[in-house]
């Protein structure tokens, strides 16, 4: 069974630009969560989608948004990029997020110049 | 104060040693406890998943949860150089926070041959 796939693996952007990251969950998984990982803050929860609906949201500004498609694939968008957005963005999937652990992709490394 | 505190490390042990990794938490709503292993430039890989208090063993790994003390541990027996990685504890609450796990900051382990 294929794991969680994230694309692209690496991105370099400049301040003020926007970026879209993609995540394909494990086949059959309907819940997709996004996390930001930085050396100073560790893994921080961004949001979770299930059946194309955002069910939960972390404490990030509105510049961070996401969506989920009918095939459970998910995208995350960050607008008006800031230097502090440089991080590893991780996507995790689970069958339905209740009582079941999440499985992570290898992330997208975003660098802001 | 963070909801999840993890022994910071780093930890360096000789091959064959028993390793103990520990986390404490403050949120009594946490019911699901996970340990992930993260290699450099990779996403977190699920090692152990437990519900409520007790022990769970899987090969060389044993996870312990003590909800009364709000304390969890991961023991690695007969440690190998391939166990060198960052270990993350994670916890989640049922229902209230769909798709969200709260992570410790990680402990970096080096096993020397």
mmCIF file of N, CA, C and O in Angstrom, chain A residues 37-90:
data_model
loop_
_atom_site.group_PDB
_atom_site.id
_atom_site.type_symbol
_atom_site.label_atom_id
_atom_site.label_comp_id
_atom_site.label_asym_id
_atom_site.label_seq_id
_atom_site.Cartn_x
_atom_site.Cartn_y
_atom_site.Cartn_z
ATOM 1 N N UNK A 37 6.344 22.074 10.894
ATOM 2 C CA UNK A 37 7.430 21.678 11.783
ATOM 3 C C UNK A 37 8.600 22.634 11.634
ATOM 4 O O UNK A 37 9.137 22.812 10.536
ATOM 5 N N UNK A 38 8.980 23.271 12.730
ATOM 6 C CA UNK A 38 10.141 24.159 12.773
ATOM 7 C C UNK A 38 11.012 23.781 13.961
ATOM 8 O O UNK A 38 10.514 23.216 14.938
ATOM 9 N N UNK A 39 12.306 24.118 13.908
ATOM 10 C CA UNK A 39 13.194 23.782 15.041
ATOM 11 C C UNK A 39 12.742 24.440 16.344
ATOM 12 O O UNK A 39 12.863 23.852 17.402
ATOM 13 N N UNK A 40 12.196 25.638 16.264
ATOM 14 C CA UNK A 40 11.850 26.350 17.485
ATOM 15 C C UNK A 40 10.504 25.962 18.073
ATOM 16 O O UNK A 40 10.343 25.951 19.294
ATOM 17 N N UNK A 41 9.548 25.616 17.236
ATOM 18 C CA UNK A 41 8.182 25.336 17.693
ATOM 19 C C UNK A 41 7.779 23.880 17.592
ATOM 20 O O UNK A 41 6.709 23.503 18.068
ATOM 21 N N UNK A 42 8.584 23.058 16.979
ATOM 22 C CA UNK A 42 8.222 21.654 16.824
ATOM 23 C C UNK A 42 7.098 21.484 15.827
ATOM 24 O O UNK A 42 6.945 22.269 14.900
ATOM 25 N N UNK A 43 6.281 20.467 16.047
ATOM 26 C CA UNK A 43 5.144 20.170 15.165
ATOM 27 C C UNK A 43 3.913 20.906 15.669
ATOM 28 O O UNK A 43 3.454 20.685 16.781
ATOM 29 N N UNK A 44 3.377 21.770 14.829
ATOM 30 C CA UNK A 44 2.193 22.554 15.168
ATOM 31 C C UNK A 44 1.059 22.198 14.207
ATOM 32 O O UNK A 44 1.248 22.199 12.988
ATOM 33 N N UNK A 45 -0.109 21.951 14.760
ATOM 34 C CA UNK A 45 -1.291 21.562 13.977
ATOM 35 C C UNK A 45 -1.853 22.762 13.230
ATOM 36 O O UNK A 45 -2.091 23.820 13.829
ATOM 37 N N UNK A 46 -2.076 22.582 11.926
ATOM 38 C CA UNK A 46 -2.662 23.642 11.102
ATOM 39 C C UNK A 46 -4.165 23.462 10.958
ATOM 40 O O UNK A 46 -4.950 24.333 11.314
ATOM 41 N N UNK A 47 -4.581 22.355 10.364
ATOM 42 C CA UNK A 47 -6.007 22.054 10.191
ATOM 43 C C UNK A 47 -6.196 20.612 9.755
ATOM 44 O O UNK A 47 -5.238 19.933 9.370
ATOM 45 N N UNK A 48 -7.456 20.179 9.830
ATOM 46 C CA UNK A 48 -7.839 18.823 9.437
ATOM 47 C C UNK A 48 -9.061 18.856 8.548
ATOM 48 O O UNK A 48 -10.008 19.639 8.787
ATOM 49 N N UNK A 49 -9.047 18.014 7.526
ATOM 50 C CA UNK A 49 -10.174 17.898 6.616
ATOM 51 C C UNK A 49 -10.682 16.468 6.593
ATOM 52 O O UNK A 49 -9.897 15.510 6.678
ATOM 53 N N UNK A 50 -11.988 16.359 6.477
ATOM 54 C CA UNK A 50 -12.642 15.048 6.379
ATOM 55 C C UNK A 50 -13.849 15.221 5.465
ATOM 56 O O UNK A 50 -14.674 16.106 5.682
ATOM 57 N N UNK A 51 -13.936 14.358 4.457
ATOM 58 C CA UNK A 51 -15.053 14.453 3.501
ATOM 59 C C UNK A 51 -15.244 15.883 2.991
ATOM 60 O O UNK A 51 -16.352 16.416 3.003
ATOM 61 N N UNK A 52 -14.142 16.484 2.587
ATOM 62 C CA UNK A 52 -14.116 17.807 1.950
ATOM 63 C C UNK A 52 -14.502 18.949 2.895
ATOM 64 O O UNK A 52 -14.684 20.088 2.443
ATOM 65 N N UNK A 53 -14.601 18.689 4.190
ATOM 66 C CA UNK A 53 -14.991 19.706 5.171
ATOM 67 C C UNK A 53 -13.871 19.896 6.189
ATOM 68 O O UNK A 53 -13.302 18.911 6.694
ATOM 69 N N UNK A 54 -13.594 21.156 6.503
ATOM 70 C CA UNK A 54 -12.615 21.418 7.559
ATOM 71 C C UNK A 54 -13.296 21.189 8.908
ATOM 72 O O UNK A 54 -14.257 21.872 9.257
ATOM 73 N N UNK A 55 -12.744 20.253 9.681
ATOM 74 C CA UNK A 55 -13.374 19.921 10.965
ATOM 75 C C UNK A 55 -12.654 20.572 12.142
ATOM 76 O O UNK A 55 -13.226 20.711 13.219
ATOM 77 N N UNK A 56 -11.395 20.926 11.939
ATOM 78 C CA UNK A 56 -10.621 21.437 13.055
ATOM 79 C C UNK A 56 -9.561 22.369 12.512
ATOM 80 O O UNK A 56 -9.064 22.185 11.392
ATOM 81 N N UNK A 57 -9.196 23.360 13.315
ATOM 82 C CA UNK A 57 -8.243 24.355 12.865
ATOM 83 C C UNK A 57 -7.351 24.739 14.031
ATOM 84 O O UNK A 57 -7.825 24.905 15.158
ATOM 85 N N UNK A 58 -6.065 24.899 13.760
ATOM 86 C CA UNK A 58 -5.116 25.335 14.781
ATOM 87 C C UNK A 58 -5.015 26.849 14.820
ATOM 88 O O UNK A 58 -5.785 27.565 14.172
ATOM 89 N N UNK A 59 -4.052 27.330 15.571
ATOM 90 C CA UNK A 59 -3.897 28.778 15.783
ATOM 91 C C UNK A 59 -2.931 29.395 14.789
ATOM 92 O O UNK A 59 -1.859 29.879 15.167
ATOM 93 N N UNK A 60 -3.300 29.378 13.551
ATOM 94 C CA UNK A 60 -2.504 30.001 12.505
ATOM 95 C C UNK A 60 -3.333 31.103 11.848
ATOM 96 O O UNK A 60 -4.566 31.031 11.822
ATOM 97 N N UNK A 61 -2.650 32.130 11.288
ATOM 98 C CA UNK A 61 -3.405 33.224 10.646
ATOM 99 C C UNK A 61 -4.138 32.752 9.405
ATOM 100 O O UNK A 61 -3.873 31.686 8.857
ATOM 101 N N UNK A 62 -5.076 33.585 8.967
ATOM 102 C CA UNK A 62 -5.910 33.254 7.826
ATOM 103 C C UNK A 62 -5.149 33.101 6.518
ATOM 104 O O UNK A 62 -5.706 32.600 5.536
ATOM 105 N N UNK A 63 -3.873 33.483 6.513
ATOM 106 C CA UNK A 63 -3.066 33.292 5.293
ATOM 107 C C UNK A 63 -2.880 31.807 4.976
ATOM 108 O O UNK A 63 -2.562 31.443 3.856
ATOM 109 N N UNK A 64 -3.073 30.994 5.983
ATOM 110 C CA UNK A 64 -2.959 29.545 5.812
ATOM 111 C C UNK A 64 -4.355 28.974 5.568
ATOM 112 O O UNK A 64 -5.257 29.144 6.400
ATOM 113 N N UNK A 65 -4.519 28.315 4.456
ATOM 114 C CA UNK A 65 -5.834 27.748 4.141
ATOM 115 C C UNK A 65 -5.644 26.396 3.471
ATOM 116 O O UNK A 65 -4.534 26.041 3.055
ATOM 117 N N UNK A 66 -6.710 25.668 3.376
ATOM 118 C CA UNK A 66 -6.615 24.360 2.740
ATOM 119 C C UNK A 66 -7.926 23.957 2.121
ATOM 120 O O UNK A 66 -8.940 24.671 2.224
ATOM 121 N N UNK A 67 -7.885 22.830 1.466
ATOM 122 C CA UNK A 67 -9.113 22.237 0.952
ATOM 123 C C UNK A 67 -8.876 20.763 0.709
ATOM 124 O O UNK A 67 -7.733 20.298 0.645
ATOM 125 N N UNK A 68 -9.990 20.053 0.578
ATOM 126 C CA UNK A 68 -9.906 18.625 0.303
ATOM 127 C C UNK A 68 -10.855 18.307 -0.836
ATOM 128 O O UNK A 68 -11.970 18.841 -0.902
ATOM 129 N N UNK A 69 -10.418 17.417 -1.685
ATOM 130 C CA UNK A 69 -11.202 17.048 -2.847
ATOM 131 C C UNK A 69 -11.970 15.750 -2.586
ATOM 132 O O UNK A 69 -11.734 15.062 -1.595
ATOM 133 N N UNK A 70 -12.867 15.429 -3.499
ATOM 134 C CA UNK A 70 -13.730 14.265 -3.295
ATOM 135 C C UNK A 70 -12.943 12.956 -3.244
ATOM 136 O O UNK A 70 -13.413 11.965 -2.681
ATOM 137 N N UNK A 71 -11.731 12.932 -3.795
ATOM 138 C CA UNK A 71 -10.901 11.718 -3.731
ATOM 139 C C UNK A 71 -9.990 11.725 -2.501
ATOM 140 O O UNK A 71 -9.069 10.915 -2.393
ATOM 141 N N UNK A 72 -10.242 12.639 -1.578
ATOM 142 C CA UNK A 72 -9.521 12.806 -0.304
ATOM 143 C C UNK A 72 -8.172 13.502 -0.432
ATOM 144 O O UNK A 72 -7.562 13.832 0.586
ATOM 145 N N UNK A 73 -7.714 13.714 -1.643
ATOM 146 C CA UNK A 73 -6.485 14.491 -1.805
ATOM 147 C C UNK A 73 -6.700 15.888 -1.240
ATOM 148 O O UNK A 73 -7.817 16.419 -1.258
ATOM 149 N N UNK A 74 -5.617 16.473 -0.720
ATOM 150 C CA UNK A 74 -5.750 17.774 -0.066
ATOM 151 C C UNK A 74 -4.663 18.722 -0.559
ATOM 152 O O UNK A 74 -3.581 18.301 -0.985
ATOM 153 N N UNK A 75 -4.986 19.973 -0.533
ATOM 154 C CA UNK A 75 -4.018 21.021 -0.829
ATOM 155 C C UNK A 75 -3.992 22.025 0.313
ATOM 156 O O UNK A 75 -5.010 22.265 0.976
ATOM 157 N N UNK A 76 -2.833 22.614 0.502
ATOM 158 C CA UNK A 76 -2.680 23.671 1.489
ATOM 159 C C UNK A 76 -2.106 24.890 0.781
ATOM 160 O O UNK A 76 -1.213 24.754 -0.059
ATOM 161 N N UNK A 77 -2.632 26.046 1.088
ATOM 162 C CA UNK A 77 -2.194 27.281 0.453
ATOM 163 C C UNK A 77 -1.718 28.263 1.519
ATOM 164 O O UNK A 77 -2.345 28.405 2.572
ATOM 165 N N UNK A 78 -0.616 28.910 1.223
ATOM 166 C CA UNK A 78 -0.146 29.984 2.103
ATOM 167 C C UNK A 78 0.013 31.230 1.236
ATOM 168 O O UNK A 78 0.734 31.201 0.230
ATOM 169 N N UNK A 79 -0.657 32.296 1.594
ATOM 170 C CA UNK A 79 -0.573 33.535 0.826
ATOM 171 C C UNK A 79 0.339 34.533 1.538
ATOM 172 O O UNK A 79 0.613 34.392 2.742
ATOM 173 N N UNK A 80 0.781 35.525 0.791
ATOM 174 C CA UNK A 80 1.619 36.602 1.331
ATOM 175 C C UNK A 80 2.702 36.027 2.262
ATOM 176 O O UNK A 80 2.756 36.304 3.462
ATOM 177 N N UNK A 81 3.560 35.237 1.674
ATOM 178 C CA UNK A 81 4.562 34.516 2.449
ATOM 179 C C UNK A 81 5.458 35.453 3.244
ATOM 180 O O UNK A 81 5.842 36.536 2.779
ATOM 181 N N UNK A 82 5.792 34.996 4.460
ATOM 182 C CA UNK A 82 6.709 35.719 5.340
ATOM 183 C C UNK A 82 7.918 34.826 5.623
ATOM 184 O O UNK A 82 7.849 33.604 5.487
ATOM 185 N N UNK A 83 9.018 35.475 6.033
ATOM 186 C CA UNK A 83 10.233 34.703 6.319
ATOM 187 C C UNK A 83 9.964 33.604 7.346
ATOM 188 O O UNK A 83 10.492 32.488 7.247
ATOM 189 N N UNK A 84 9.109 33.893 8.305
ATOM 190 C CA UNK A 84 8.801 32.938 9.366
ATOM 191 C C UNK A 84 8.007 31.730 8.917
ATOM 192 O O UNK A 84 7.807 30.796 9.688
ATOM 193 N N UNK A 85 7.553 31.740 7.672
ATOM 194 C CA UNK A 85 6.813 30.585 7.142
ATOM 195 C C UNK A 85 7.753 29.487 6.670
ATOM 196 O O UNK A 85 7.287 28.400 6.299
ATOM 197 N N UNK A 86 9.050 29.756 6.677
ATOM 198 C CA UNK A 86 10.022 28.721 6.310
ATOM 199 C C UNK A 86 9.907 27.566 7.290
ATOM 200 O O UNK A 86 10.055 27.747 8.510
ATOM 201 N N UNK A 87 9.642 26.393 6.770
ATOM 202 C CA UNK A 87 9.366 25.240 7.642
ATOM 203 C C UNK A 87 9.224 23.986 6.799
ATOM 204 O O UNK A 87 9.185 24.043 5.568
ATOM 205 N N UNK A 88 9.112 22.860 7.505
ATOM 206 C CA UNK A 88 8.718 21.612 6.871
ATOM 207 C C UNK A 88 7.220 21.455 7.086
ATOM 208 O O UNK A 88 6.742 21.473 8.226
ATOM 209 N N UNK A 89 6.470 21.323 6.008
ATOM 210 C CA UNK A 89 5.015 21.158 6.101
ATOM 211 C C UNK A 89 4.680 19.690 5.886
ATOM 212 O O UNK A 89 4.986 19.112 4.844
ATOM 213 N N UNK A 90 4.046 19.118 6.888
ATOM 214 C CA UNK A 90 3.754 17.696 6.897
ATOM 215 C C UNK A 90 2.266 17.446 6.769
ATOM 216 O O UNK A 90 1.451 18.134 7.387
#
